[in-house]
PDB file of C-alpha atoms in Angstrom:
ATOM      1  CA  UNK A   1     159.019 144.492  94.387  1.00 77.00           C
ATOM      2  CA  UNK A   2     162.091 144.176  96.561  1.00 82.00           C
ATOM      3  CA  UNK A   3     162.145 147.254  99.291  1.00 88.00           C
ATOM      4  CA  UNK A   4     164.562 148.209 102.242  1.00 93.00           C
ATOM      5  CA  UNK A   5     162.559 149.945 104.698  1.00 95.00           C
ATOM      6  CA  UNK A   6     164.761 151.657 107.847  1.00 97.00           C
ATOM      7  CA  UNK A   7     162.960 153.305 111.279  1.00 97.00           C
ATOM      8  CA  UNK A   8     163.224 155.397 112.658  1.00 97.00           C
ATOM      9  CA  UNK A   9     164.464 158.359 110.472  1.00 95.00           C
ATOM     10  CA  UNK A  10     166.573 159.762 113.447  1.00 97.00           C
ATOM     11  CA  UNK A  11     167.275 158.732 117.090  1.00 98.00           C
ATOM     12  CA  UNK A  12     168.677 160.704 119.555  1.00 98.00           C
ATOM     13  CA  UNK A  13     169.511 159.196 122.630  1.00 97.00           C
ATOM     14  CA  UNK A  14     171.721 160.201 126.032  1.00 97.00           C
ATOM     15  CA  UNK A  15     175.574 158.572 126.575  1.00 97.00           C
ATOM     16  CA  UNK A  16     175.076 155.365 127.968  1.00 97.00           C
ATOM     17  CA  UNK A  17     170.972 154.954 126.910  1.00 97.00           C
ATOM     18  CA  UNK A  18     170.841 151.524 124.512  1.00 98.00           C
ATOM     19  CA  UNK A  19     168.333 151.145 121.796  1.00 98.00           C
ATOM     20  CA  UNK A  20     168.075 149.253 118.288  1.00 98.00           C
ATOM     21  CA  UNK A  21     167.570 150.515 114.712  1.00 98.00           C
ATOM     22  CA  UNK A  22     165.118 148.612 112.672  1.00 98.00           C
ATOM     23  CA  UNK A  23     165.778 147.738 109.240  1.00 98.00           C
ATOM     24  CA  UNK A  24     162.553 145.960 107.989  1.00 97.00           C
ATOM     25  CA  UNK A  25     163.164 144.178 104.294  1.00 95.00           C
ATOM     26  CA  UNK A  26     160.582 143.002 101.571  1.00 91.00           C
ATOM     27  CA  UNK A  27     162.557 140.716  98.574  1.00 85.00           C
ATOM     28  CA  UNK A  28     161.934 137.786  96.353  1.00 81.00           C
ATOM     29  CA  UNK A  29     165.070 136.160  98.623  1.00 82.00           C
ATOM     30  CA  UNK A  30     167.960 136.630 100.345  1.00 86.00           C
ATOM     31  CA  UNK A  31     171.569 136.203  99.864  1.00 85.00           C
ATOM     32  CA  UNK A  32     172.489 138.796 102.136  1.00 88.00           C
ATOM     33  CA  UNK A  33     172.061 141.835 104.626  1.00 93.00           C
ATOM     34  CA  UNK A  34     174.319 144.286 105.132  1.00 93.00           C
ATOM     35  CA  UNK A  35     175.124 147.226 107.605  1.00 96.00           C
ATOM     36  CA  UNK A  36     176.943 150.314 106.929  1.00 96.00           C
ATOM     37  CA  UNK A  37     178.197 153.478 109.172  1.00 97.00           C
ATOM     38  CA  UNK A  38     178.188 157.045 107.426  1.00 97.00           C
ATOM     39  CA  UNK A  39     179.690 159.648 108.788  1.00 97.00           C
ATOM     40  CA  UNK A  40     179.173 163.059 107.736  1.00 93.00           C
ATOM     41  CA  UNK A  41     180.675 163.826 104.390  1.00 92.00           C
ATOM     42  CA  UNK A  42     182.178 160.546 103.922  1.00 95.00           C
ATOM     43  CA  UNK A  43     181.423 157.328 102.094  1.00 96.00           C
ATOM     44  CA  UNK A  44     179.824 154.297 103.683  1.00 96.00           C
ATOM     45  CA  UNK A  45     181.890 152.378 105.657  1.00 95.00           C
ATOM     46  CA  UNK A  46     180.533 148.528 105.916  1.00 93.00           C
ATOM     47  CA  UNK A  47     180.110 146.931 109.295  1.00 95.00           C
ATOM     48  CA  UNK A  48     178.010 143.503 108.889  1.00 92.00           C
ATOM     49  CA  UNK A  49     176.883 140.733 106.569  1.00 92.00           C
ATOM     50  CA  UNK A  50     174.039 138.947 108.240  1.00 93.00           C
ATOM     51  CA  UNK A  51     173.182 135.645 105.452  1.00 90.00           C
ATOM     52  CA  UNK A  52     170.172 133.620 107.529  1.00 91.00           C
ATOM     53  CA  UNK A  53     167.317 134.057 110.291  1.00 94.00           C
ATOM     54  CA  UNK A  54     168.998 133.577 113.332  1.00 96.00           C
ATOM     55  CA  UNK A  55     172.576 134.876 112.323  1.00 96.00           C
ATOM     56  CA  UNK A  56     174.002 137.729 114.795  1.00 97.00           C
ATOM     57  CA  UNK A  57     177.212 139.598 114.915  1.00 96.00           C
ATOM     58  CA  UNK A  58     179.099 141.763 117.178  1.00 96.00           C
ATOM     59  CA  UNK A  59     181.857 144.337 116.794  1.00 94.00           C
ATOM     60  CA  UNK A  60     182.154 146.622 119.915  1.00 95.00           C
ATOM     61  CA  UNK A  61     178.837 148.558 120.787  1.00 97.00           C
ATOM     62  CA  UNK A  62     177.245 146.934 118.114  1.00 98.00           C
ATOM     63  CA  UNK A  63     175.285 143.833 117.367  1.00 98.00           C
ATOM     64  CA  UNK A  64     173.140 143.148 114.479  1.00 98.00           C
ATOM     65  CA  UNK A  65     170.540 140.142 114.132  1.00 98.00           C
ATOM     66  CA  UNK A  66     168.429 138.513 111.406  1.00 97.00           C
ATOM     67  CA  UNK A  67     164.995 137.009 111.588  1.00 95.00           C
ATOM     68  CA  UNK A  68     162.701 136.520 107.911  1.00 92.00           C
ATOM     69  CA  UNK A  69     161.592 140.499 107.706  1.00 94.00           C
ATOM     70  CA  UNK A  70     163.750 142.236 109.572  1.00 97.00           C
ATOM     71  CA  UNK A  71     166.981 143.026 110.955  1.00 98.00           C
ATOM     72  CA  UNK A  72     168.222 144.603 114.304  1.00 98.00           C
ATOM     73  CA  UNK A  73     171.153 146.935 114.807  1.00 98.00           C
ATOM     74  CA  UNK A  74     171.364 146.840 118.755  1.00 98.00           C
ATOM     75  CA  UNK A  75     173.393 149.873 120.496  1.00 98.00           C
ATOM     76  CA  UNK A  76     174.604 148.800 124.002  1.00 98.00           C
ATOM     77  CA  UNK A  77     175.575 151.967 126.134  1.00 97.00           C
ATOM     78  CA  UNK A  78     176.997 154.200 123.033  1.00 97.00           C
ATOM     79  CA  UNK A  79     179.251 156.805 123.097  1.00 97.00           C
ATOM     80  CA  UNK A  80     178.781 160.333 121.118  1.00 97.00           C
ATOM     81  CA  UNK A  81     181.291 158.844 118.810  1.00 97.00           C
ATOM     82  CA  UNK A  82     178.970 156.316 117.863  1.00 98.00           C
ATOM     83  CA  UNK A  83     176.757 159.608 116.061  1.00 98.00           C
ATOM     84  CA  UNK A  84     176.367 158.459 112.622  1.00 98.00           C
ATOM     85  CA  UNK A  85     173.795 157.778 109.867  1.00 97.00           C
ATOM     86  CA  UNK A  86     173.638 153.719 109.865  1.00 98.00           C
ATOM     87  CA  UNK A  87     172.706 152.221 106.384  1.00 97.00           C
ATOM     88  CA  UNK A  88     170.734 148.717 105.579  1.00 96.00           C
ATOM     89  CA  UNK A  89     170.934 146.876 102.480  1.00 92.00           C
ATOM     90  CA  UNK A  90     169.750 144.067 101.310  1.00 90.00           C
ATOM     91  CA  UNK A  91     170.932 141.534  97.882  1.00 85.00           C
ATOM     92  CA  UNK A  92     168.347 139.295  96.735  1.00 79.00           C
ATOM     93  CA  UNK A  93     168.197 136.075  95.212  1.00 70.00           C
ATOM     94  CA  UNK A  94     167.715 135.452  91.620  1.00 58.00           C
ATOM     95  CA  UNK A  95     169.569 138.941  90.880  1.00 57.00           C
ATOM     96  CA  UNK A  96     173.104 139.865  89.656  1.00 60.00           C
ATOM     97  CA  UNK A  97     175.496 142.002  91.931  1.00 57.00           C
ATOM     98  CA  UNK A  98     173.345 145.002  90.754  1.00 59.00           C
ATOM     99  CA  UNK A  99     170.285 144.769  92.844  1.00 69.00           C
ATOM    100  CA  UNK A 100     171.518 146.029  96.256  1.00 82.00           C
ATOM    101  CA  UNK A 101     169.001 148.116  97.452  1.00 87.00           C
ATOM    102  CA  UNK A 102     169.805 150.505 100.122  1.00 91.00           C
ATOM    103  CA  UNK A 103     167.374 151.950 102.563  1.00 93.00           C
ATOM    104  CA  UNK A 104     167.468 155.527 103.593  1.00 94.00           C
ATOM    105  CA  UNK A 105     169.404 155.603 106.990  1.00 95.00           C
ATOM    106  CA  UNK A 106     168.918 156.026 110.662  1.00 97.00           C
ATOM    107  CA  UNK A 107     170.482 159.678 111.666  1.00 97.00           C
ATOM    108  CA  UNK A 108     171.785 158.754 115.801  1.00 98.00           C
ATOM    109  CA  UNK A 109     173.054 161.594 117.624  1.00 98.00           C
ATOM    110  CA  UNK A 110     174.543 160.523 120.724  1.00 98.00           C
ATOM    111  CA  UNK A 111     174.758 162.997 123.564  1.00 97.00           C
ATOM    112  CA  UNK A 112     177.403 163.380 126.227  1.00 95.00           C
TER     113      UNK A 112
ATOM    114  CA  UNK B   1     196.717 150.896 100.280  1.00 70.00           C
ATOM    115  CA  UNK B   2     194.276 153.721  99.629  1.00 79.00           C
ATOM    116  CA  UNK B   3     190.973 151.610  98.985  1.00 93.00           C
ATOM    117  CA  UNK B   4     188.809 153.230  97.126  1.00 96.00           C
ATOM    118  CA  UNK B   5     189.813 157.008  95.485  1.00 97.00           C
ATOM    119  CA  UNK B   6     187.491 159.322  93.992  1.00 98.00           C
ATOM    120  CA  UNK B   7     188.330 162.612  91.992  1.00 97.00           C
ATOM    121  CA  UNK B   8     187.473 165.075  91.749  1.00 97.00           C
ATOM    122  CA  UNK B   9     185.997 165.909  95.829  1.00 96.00           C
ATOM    123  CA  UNK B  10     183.967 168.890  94.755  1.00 96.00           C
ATOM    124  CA  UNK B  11     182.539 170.664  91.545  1.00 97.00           C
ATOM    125  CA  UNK B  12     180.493 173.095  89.964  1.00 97.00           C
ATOM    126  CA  UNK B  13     179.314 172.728  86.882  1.00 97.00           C
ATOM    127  CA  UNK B  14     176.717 175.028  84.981  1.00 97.00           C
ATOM    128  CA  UNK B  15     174.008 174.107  83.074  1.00 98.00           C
ATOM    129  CA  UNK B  16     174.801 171.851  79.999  1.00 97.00           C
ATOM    130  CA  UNK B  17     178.467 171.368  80.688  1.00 97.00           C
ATOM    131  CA  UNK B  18     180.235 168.287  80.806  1.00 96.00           C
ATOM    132  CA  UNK B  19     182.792 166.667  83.360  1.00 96.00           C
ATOM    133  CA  UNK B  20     184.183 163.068  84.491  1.00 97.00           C
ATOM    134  CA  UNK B  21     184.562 161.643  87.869  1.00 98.00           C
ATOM    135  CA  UNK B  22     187.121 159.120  88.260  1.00 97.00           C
ATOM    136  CA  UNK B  23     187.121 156.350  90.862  1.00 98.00           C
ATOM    137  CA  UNK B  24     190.275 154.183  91.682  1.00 98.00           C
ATOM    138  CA  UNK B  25     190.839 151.100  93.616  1.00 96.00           C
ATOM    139  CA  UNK B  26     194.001 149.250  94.309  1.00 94.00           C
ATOM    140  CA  UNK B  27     191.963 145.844  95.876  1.00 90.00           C
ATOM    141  CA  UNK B  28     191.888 143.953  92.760  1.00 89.00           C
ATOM    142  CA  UNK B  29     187.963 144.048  93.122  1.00 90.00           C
ATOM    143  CA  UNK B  30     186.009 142.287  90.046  1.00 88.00           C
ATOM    144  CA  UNK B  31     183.327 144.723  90.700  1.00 90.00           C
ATOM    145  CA  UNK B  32     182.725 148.160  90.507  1.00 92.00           C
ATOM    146  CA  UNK B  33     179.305 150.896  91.383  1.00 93.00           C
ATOM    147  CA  UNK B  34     178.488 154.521  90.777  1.00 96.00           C
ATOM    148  CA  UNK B  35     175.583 155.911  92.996  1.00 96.00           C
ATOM    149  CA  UNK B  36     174.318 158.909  93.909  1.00 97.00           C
ATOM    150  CA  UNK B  37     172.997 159.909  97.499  1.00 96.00           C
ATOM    151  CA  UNK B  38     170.159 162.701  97.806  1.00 94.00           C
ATOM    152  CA  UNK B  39     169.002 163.851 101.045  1.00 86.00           C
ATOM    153  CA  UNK B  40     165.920 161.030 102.497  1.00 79.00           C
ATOM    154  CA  UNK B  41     166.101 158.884  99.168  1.00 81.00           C
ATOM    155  CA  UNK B  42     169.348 156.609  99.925  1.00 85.00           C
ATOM    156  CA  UNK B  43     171.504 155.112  97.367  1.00 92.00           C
ATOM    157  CA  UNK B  44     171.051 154.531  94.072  1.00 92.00           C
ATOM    158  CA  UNK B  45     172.514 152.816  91.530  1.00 91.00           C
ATOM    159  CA  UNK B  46     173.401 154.803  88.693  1.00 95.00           C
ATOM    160  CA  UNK B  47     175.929 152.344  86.648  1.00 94.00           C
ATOM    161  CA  UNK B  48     178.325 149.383  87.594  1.00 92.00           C
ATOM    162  CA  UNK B  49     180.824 146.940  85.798  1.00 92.00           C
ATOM    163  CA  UNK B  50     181.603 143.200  86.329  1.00 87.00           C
ATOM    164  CA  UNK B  51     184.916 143.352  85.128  1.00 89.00           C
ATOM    165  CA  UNK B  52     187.497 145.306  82.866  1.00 93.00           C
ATOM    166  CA  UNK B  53     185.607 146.051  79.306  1.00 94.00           C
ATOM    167  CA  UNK B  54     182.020 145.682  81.013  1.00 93.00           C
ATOM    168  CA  UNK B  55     179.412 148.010  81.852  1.00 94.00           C
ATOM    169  CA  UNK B  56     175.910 147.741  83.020  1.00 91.00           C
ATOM    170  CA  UNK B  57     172.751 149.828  83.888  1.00 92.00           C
ATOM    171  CA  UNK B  58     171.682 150.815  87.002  1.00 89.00           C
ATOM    172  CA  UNK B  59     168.468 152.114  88.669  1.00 87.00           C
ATOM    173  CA  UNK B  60     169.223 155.476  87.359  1.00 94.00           C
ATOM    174  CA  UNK B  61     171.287 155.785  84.490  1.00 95.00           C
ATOM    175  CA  UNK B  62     170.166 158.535  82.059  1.00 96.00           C
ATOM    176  CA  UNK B  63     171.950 161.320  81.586  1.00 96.00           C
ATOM    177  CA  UNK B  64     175.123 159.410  82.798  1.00 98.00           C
ATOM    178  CA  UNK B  65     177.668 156.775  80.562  1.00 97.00           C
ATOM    179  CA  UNK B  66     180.405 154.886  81.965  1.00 97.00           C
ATOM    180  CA  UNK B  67     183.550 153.378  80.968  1.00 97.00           C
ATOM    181  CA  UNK B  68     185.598 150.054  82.824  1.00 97.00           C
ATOM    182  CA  UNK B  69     188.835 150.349  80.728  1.00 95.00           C
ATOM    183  CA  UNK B  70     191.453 148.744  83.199  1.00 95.00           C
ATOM    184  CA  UNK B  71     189.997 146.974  86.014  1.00 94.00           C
ATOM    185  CA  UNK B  72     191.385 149.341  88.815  1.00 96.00           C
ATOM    186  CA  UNK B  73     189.145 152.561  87.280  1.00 97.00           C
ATOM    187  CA  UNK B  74     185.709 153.298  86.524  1.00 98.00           C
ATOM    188  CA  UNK B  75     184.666 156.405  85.191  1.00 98.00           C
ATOM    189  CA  UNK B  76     181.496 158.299  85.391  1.00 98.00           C
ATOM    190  CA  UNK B  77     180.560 160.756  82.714  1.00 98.00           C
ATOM    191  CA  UNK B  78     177.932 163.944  82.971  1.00 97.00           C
ATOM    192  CA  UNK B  79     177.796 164.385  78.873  1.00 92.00           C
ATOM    193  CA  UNK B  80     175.636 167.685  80.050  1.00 96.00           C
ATOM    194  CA  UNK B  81     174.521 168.330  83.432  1.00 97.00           C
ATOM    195  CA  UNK B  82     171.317 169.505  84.788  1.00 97.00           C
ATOM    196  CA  UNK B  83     170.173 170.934  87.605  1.00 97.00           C
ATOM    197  CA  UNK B  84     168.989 167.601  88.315  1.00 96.00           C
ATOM    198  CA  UNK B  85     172.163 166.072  88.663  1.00 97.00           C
ATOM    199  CA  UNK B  86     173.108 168.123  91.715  1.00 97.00           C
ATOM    200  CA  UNK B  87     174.075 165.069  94.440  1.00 97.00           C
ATOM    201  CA  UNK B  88     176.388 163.283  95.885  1.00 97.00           C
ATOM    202  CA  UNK B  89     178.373 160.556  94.045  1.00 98.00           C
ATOM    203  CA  UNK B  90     179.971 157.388  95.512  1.00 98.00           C
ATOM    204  CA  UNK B  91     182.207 154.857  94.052  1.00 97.00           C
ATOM    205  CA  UNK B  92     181.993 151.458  95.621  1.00 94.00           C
ATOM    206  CA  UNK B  93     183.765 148.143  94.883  1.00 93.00           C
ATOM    207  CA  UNK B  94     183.016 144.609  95.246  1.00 88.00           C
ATOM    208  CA  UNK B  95     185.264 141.060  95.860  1.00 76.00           C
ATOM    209  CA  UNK B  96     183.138 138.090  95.135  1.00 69.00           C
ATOM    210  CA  UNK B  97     183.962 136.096  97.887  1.00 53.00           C
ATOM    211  CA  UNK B  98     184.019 132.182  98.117  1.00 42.00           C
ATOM    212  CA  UNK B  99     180.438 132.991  99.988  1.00 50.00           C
ATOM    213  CA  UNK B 100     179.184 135.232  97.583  1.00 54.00           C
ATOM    214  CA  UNK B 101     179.447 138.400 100.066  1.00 63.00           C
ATOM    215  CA  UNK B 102     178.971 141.499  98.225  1.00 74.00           C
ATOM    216  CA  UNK B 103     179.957 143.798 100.688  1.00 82.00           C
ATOM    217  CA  UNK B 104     181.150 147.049  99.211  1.00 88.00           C
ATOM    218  CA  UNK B 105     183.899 149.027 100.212  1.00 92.00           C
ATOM    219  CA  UNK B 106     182.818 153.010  99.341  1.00 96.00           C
ATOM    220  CA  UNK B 107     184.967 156.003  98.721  1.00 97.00           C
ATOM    221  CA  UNK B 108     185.202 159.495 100.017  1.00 96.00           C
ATOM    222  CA  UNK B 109     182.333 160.935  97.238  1.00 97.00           C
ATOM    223  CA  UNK B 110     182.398 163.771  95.280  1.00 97.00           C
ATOM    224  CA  UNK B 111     179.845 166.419  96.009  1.00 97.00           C
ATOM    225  CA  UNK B 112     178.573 167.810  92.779  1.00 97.00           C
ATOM    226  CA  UNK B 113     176.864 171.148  91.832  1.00 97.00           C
ATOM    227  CA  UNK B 114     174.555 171.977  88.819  1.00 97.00           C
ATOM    228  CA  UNK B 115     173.444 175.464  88.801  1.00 97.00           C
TER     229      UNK B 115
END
Protein backbone atom coordinates (compact mmCIF):
# COMPACT_ATOMS: atom_id res chain seq x y z
CA UNK A 1 0.00 0.00 0.00
CA UNK A 2 1.29 3.38 -1.09
CA UNK A 3 2.10 5.66 2.24
CA UNK A 4 3.58 9.27 2.76
CA UNK A 5 5.27 9.24 5.95
CA UNK A 6 6.60 13.02 7.24
CA UNK A 7 9.12 13.55 10.58
CA UNK A 8 9.22 15.08 12.57
CA UNK A 9 5.66 16.22 13.63
CA UNK A 10 7.01 19.73 14.66
CA UNK A 11 10.43 21.51 14.66
CA UNK A 12 11.24 24.42 16.34
CA UNK A 13 14.37 25.90 15.71
CA UNK A 14 16.26 29.54 16.51
CA UNK A 15 16.62 32.42 13.45
CA UNK A 16 19.46 31.48 11.58
CA UNK A 17 19.70 27.46 12.95
CA UNK A 18 19.36 25.14 9.49
CA UNK A 19 17.82 21.76 9.56
CA UNK A 20 15.83 19.39 7.03
CA UNK A 21 12.31 17.89 7.14
CA UNK A 22 12.07 14.31 6.18
CA UNK A 23 9.44 13.09 4.04
CA UNK A 24 9.98 9.25 3.81
CA UNK A 25 7.58 7.57 0.88
CA UNK A 26 6.43 3.84 0.34
CA UNK A 27 4.55 3.42 -3.45
CA UNK A 28 4.23 0.94 -6.21
CA UNK A 29 6.22 3.96 -8.35
CA UNK A 30 6.78 7.27 -8.86
CA UNK A 31 5.75 9.93 -11.16
CA UNK A 32 6.21 12.57 -8.80
CA UNK A 33 6.95 14.33 -5.34
CA UNK A 34 5.68 17.28 -4.33
CA UNK A 35 6.16 20.03 -1.57
CA UNK A 36 3.68 22.34 -0.22
CA UNK A 37 3.76 25.44 2.42
CA UNK A 38 0.57 25.93 4.73
CA UNK A 39 0.12 28.67 6.51
CA UNK A 40 -2.30 28.98 9.17
CA UNK A 41 -5.84 29.08 7.95
CA UNK A 42 -5.00 28.99 4.42
CA UNK A 43 -4.82 26.46 1.62
CA UNK A 44 -1.64 24.75 0.49
CA UNK A 45 0.48 26.65 -1.44
CA UNK A 46 2.87 24.28 -3.78
CA UNK A 47 6.59 24.81 -3.76
CA UNK A 48 8.38 21.69 -5.59
CA UNK A 49 8.02 18.80 -8.01
CA UNK A 50 10.94 16.51 -7.48
CA UNK A 51 10.38 13.46 -10.61
CA UNK A 52 13.80 11.12 -10.06
CA UNK A 53 16.58 10.06 -7.39
CA UNK A 54 18.99 12.59 -7.63
CA UNK A 55 16.70 15.61 -8.70
CA UNK A 56 17.08 18.84 -6.32
CA UNK A 57 15.54 22.23 -6.38
CA UNK A 58 15.98 25.52 -4.85
CA UNK A 59 13.78 28.56 -4.29
CA UNK A 60 15.25 30.93 -1.59
CA UNK A 61 15.81 29.20 1.90
CA UNK A 62 14.70 26.17 0.53
CA UNK A 63 16.01 23.13 -1.22
CA UNK A 64 14.40 19.88 -1.64
CA UNK A 65 16.15 16.51 -2.87
CA UNK A 66 15.12 13.02 -4.00
CA UNK A 67 16.78 9.70 -3.44
CA UNK A 68 14.44 6.05 -3.87
CA UNK A 69 12.60 6.42 -0.19
CA UNK A 70 12.84 9.63 0.73
CA UNK A 71 12.89 13.19 0.20
CA UNK A 72 14.67 16.20 1.93
CA UNK A 73 13.30 19.67 2.50
CA UNK A 74 16.64 21.50 3.60
CA UNK A 75 16.18 24.99 5.59
CA UNK A 76 19.38 27.12 5.25
CA UNK A 77 19.43 29.94 8.00
CA UNK A 78 15.41 30.58 8.08
CA UNK A 79 13.69 33.40 9.07
CA UNK A 80 10.42 33.39 11.50
CA UNK A 81 8.61 33.99 8.30
CA UNK A 82 9.56 30.77 7.13
CA UNK A 83 6.96 29.30 10.29
CA UNK A 84 4.70 27.11 8.45
CA UNK A 85 3.29 23.55 8.30
CA UNK A 86 5.28 22.01 5.12
CA UNK A 87 3.27 19.23 3.25
CA UNK A 88 4.74 16.02 1.16
CA UNK A 89 2.96 14.23 -1.42
CA UNK A 90 3.60 11.76 -3.46
CA UNK A 91 1.65 10.41 -7.20
CA UNK A 92 2.36 6.98 -8.08
CA UNK A 93 2.66 5.09 -11.08
CA UNK A 94 0.03 2.94 -12.50
CA UNK A 95 -2.70 5.39 -10.87
CA UNK A 96 -4.99 8.14 -12.29
CA UNK A 97 -4.65 11.85 -11.03
CA UNK A 98 -6.60 10.60 -7.92
CA UNK A 99 -4.02 8.85 -5.90
CA UNK A 100 -2.03 11.77 -4.40
CA UNK A 101 -1.45 10.90 -1.08
CA UNK A 102 -0.53 13.54 1.30
CA UNK A 103 1.40 13.05 4.46
CA UNK A 104 0.52 14.82 7.62
CA UNK A 105 2.91 17.90 7.82
CA UNK A 106 5.92 19.21 9.59
CA UNK A 107 4.65 22.21 12.06
CA UNK A 108 8.29 24.74 12.01
CA UNK A 109 8.17 27.56 14.25
CA UNK A 110 10.97 29.75 13.64
CA UNK A 111 12.12 32.00 16.44
CA UNK A 112 13.58 35.48 16.29
CA UNK B 1 -6.75 36.23 -11.78
CA UNK B 2 -8.11 34.90 -8.50
CA UNK B 3 -6.87 31.13 -8.76
CA UNK B 4 -8.73 29.09 -6.97
CA UNK B 5 -12.17 30.55 -4.97
CA UNK B 6 -14.02 28.78 -2.43
CA UNK B 7 -17.49 29.78 -0.86
CA UNK B 8 -18.69 29.81 1.47
CA UNK B 9 -15.30 30.61 4.20
CA UNK B 10 -17.18 29.49 7.26
CA UNK B 11 -20.43 27.55 8.36
CA UNK B 12 -22.47 26.02 10.83
CA UNK B 13 -24.62 23.59 10.12
CA UNK B 14 -26.75 21.42 12.66
CA UNK B 15 -27.29 18.02 12.65
CA UNK B 16 -28.98 16.59 9.45
CA UNK B 17 -29.01 19.78 7.45
CA UNK B 18 -27.83 20.23 4.13
CA UNK B 19 -25.47 22.89 2.38
CA UNK B 20 -23.10 23.28 -0.84
CA UNK B 21 -19.64 24.54 -1.09
CA UNK B 22 -18.68 25.96 -4.27
CA UNK B 23 -15.14 26.11 -5.65
CA UNK B 24 -14.13 28.33 -8.70
CA UNK B 25 -11.14 28.55 -10.84
CA UNK B 26 -10.38 30.85 -13.68
CA UNK B 27 -6.95 28.62 -14.89
CA UNK B 28 -8.65 26.58 -17.38
CA UNK B 29 -7.49 23.49 -15.23
CA UNK B 30 -8.79 19.93 -16.66
CA UNK B 31 -8.80 18.82 -13.15
CA UNK B 32 -10.48 19.43 -10.15
CA UNK B 33 -10.28 17.90 -5.96
CA UNK B 34 -12.35 18.22 -2.83
CA UNK B 35 -10.48 17.22 0.45
CA UNK B 36 -10.87 17.60 3.79
CA UNK B 37 -8.01 18.37 6.41
CA UNK B 38 -8.45 17.10 10.17
CA UNK B 39 -6.00 17.91 12.72
CA UNK B 40 -2.71 14.97 12.46
CA UNK B 41 -4.53 12.96 9.57
CA UNK B 42 -3.53 15.20 6.37
CA UNK B 43 -5.47 15.39 3.26
CA UNK B 44 -7.87 13.41 1.95
CA UNK B 45 -9.53 12.96 -0.98
CA UNK B 46 -13.09 13.18 -0.74
CA UNK B 47 -14.21 13.57 -4.64
CA UNK B 48 -12.53 14.94 -7.91
CA UNK B 49 -13.44 15.41 -11.70
CA UNK B 50 -11.36 14.99 -14.93
CA UNK B 51 -13.21 17.30 -16.85
CA UNK B 52 -16.66 19.17 -17.30
CA UNK B 53 -19.59 16.34 -16.91
CA UNK B 54 -17.15 13.94 -14.86
CA UNK B 55 -16.97 12.93 -11.41
CA UNK B 56 -15.05 10.41 -9.50
CA UNK B 57 -14.60 8.86 -5.97
CA UNK B 58 -12.20 9.64 -3.63
CA UNK B 59 -10.68 8.12 -0.45
CA UNK B 60 -13.58 9.36 1.46
CA UNK B 61 -16.63 9.97 -0.25
CA UNK B 62 -19.75 8.96 1.73
CA UNK B 63 -21.91 11.22 2.92
CA UNK B 64 -20.69 13.72 0.20
CA UNK B 65 -21.89 13.98 -3.92
CA UNK B 66 -20.42 16.20 -6.35
CA UNK B 67 -21.25 17.88 -9.45
CA UNK B 68 -18.55 19.22 -12.55
CA UNK B 69 -21.21 21.14 -14.61
CA UNK B 70 -18.94 23.82 -16.40
CA UNK B 71 -15.38 23.18 -16.19
CA UNK B 72 -14.47 26.36 -14.07
CA UNK B 73 -16.81 24.95 -10.86
CA UNK B 74 -17.01 22.02 -8.80
CA UNK B 75 -19.40 21.66 -6.21
CA UNK B 76 -19.42 19.76 -3.04
CA UNK B 77 -22.65 18.69 -1.47
CA UNK B 78 -23.37 17.72 2.49
CA UNK B 79 -27.02 16.01 1.59
CA UNK B 80 -27.12 15.86 5.70
CA UNK B 81 -24.32 16.59 7.87
CA UNK B 82 -23.01 14.90 10.85
CA UNK B 83 -21.05 15.64 13.48
CA UNK B 84 -18.57 13.79 11.63
CA UNK B 85 -18.27 16.06 8.92
CA UNK B 86 -16.89 18.86 11.09
CA UNK B 87 -13.34 19.76 9.03
CA UNK B 88 -11.78 21.69 6.91
CA UNK B 89 -12.48 21.62 3.13
CA UNK B 90 -10.08 22.47 0.26
CA UNK B 91 -10.60 22.84 -3.36
CA UNK B 92 -7.58 22.14 -5.48
CA UNK B 93 -7.02 22.15 -9.27
CA UNK B 94 -4.83 20.45 -11.62
CA UNK B 95 -3.11 21.36 -15.39
CA UNK B 96 -1.81 18.24 -16.95
CA UNK B 97 1.29 19.40 -18.08
CA UNK B 98 3.36 18.19 -21.18
CA UNK B 99 5.38 16.27 -18.13
CA UNK B 100 2.55 14.98 -16.48
CA UNK B 101 3.06 17.36 -13.27
CA UNK B 102 0.12 17.26 -11.13
CA UNK B 103 0.86 19.93 -8.98
CA UNK B 104 -2.23 21.43 -7.44
CA UNK B 105 -2.97 24.84 -6.90
CA UNK B 106 -5.38 24.95 -3.44
CA UNK B 107 -7.84 27.53 -2.31
CA UNK B 108 -8.48 29.49 0.80
CA UNK B 109 -10.87 26.41 2.49
CA UNK B 110 -13.91 26.62 4.10
CA UNK B 111 -13.99 25.72 7.74
CA UNK B 112 -17.10 23.77 8.45
CA UNK B 113 -19.12 23.10 11.68
CA UNK B 114 -21.53 20.18 12.53
CA UNK B 115 -22.98 20.46 15.88
Amino acid sequence: EDQVTQSPEALRLQEGESSSLNCSYTVSGLRGLFWYRQDPGKGPEFLFTLYSAGEEKEKERLKATLTKKESFLHITAPKPEDSATYLCAVHSSGSSASKIIFGSGTRLSIRP
Amino acid sequence: NAGVTQTPKFRVLKTGQSMTLLCAQDMNHEYMYWYRQDPGMGLRLIHYSVGEGTTAKGEVPDGYNVSRLKKQNFLLGLESAAPSQTSVYFCASTLLGADGGYEQYFGPGTRLTVT
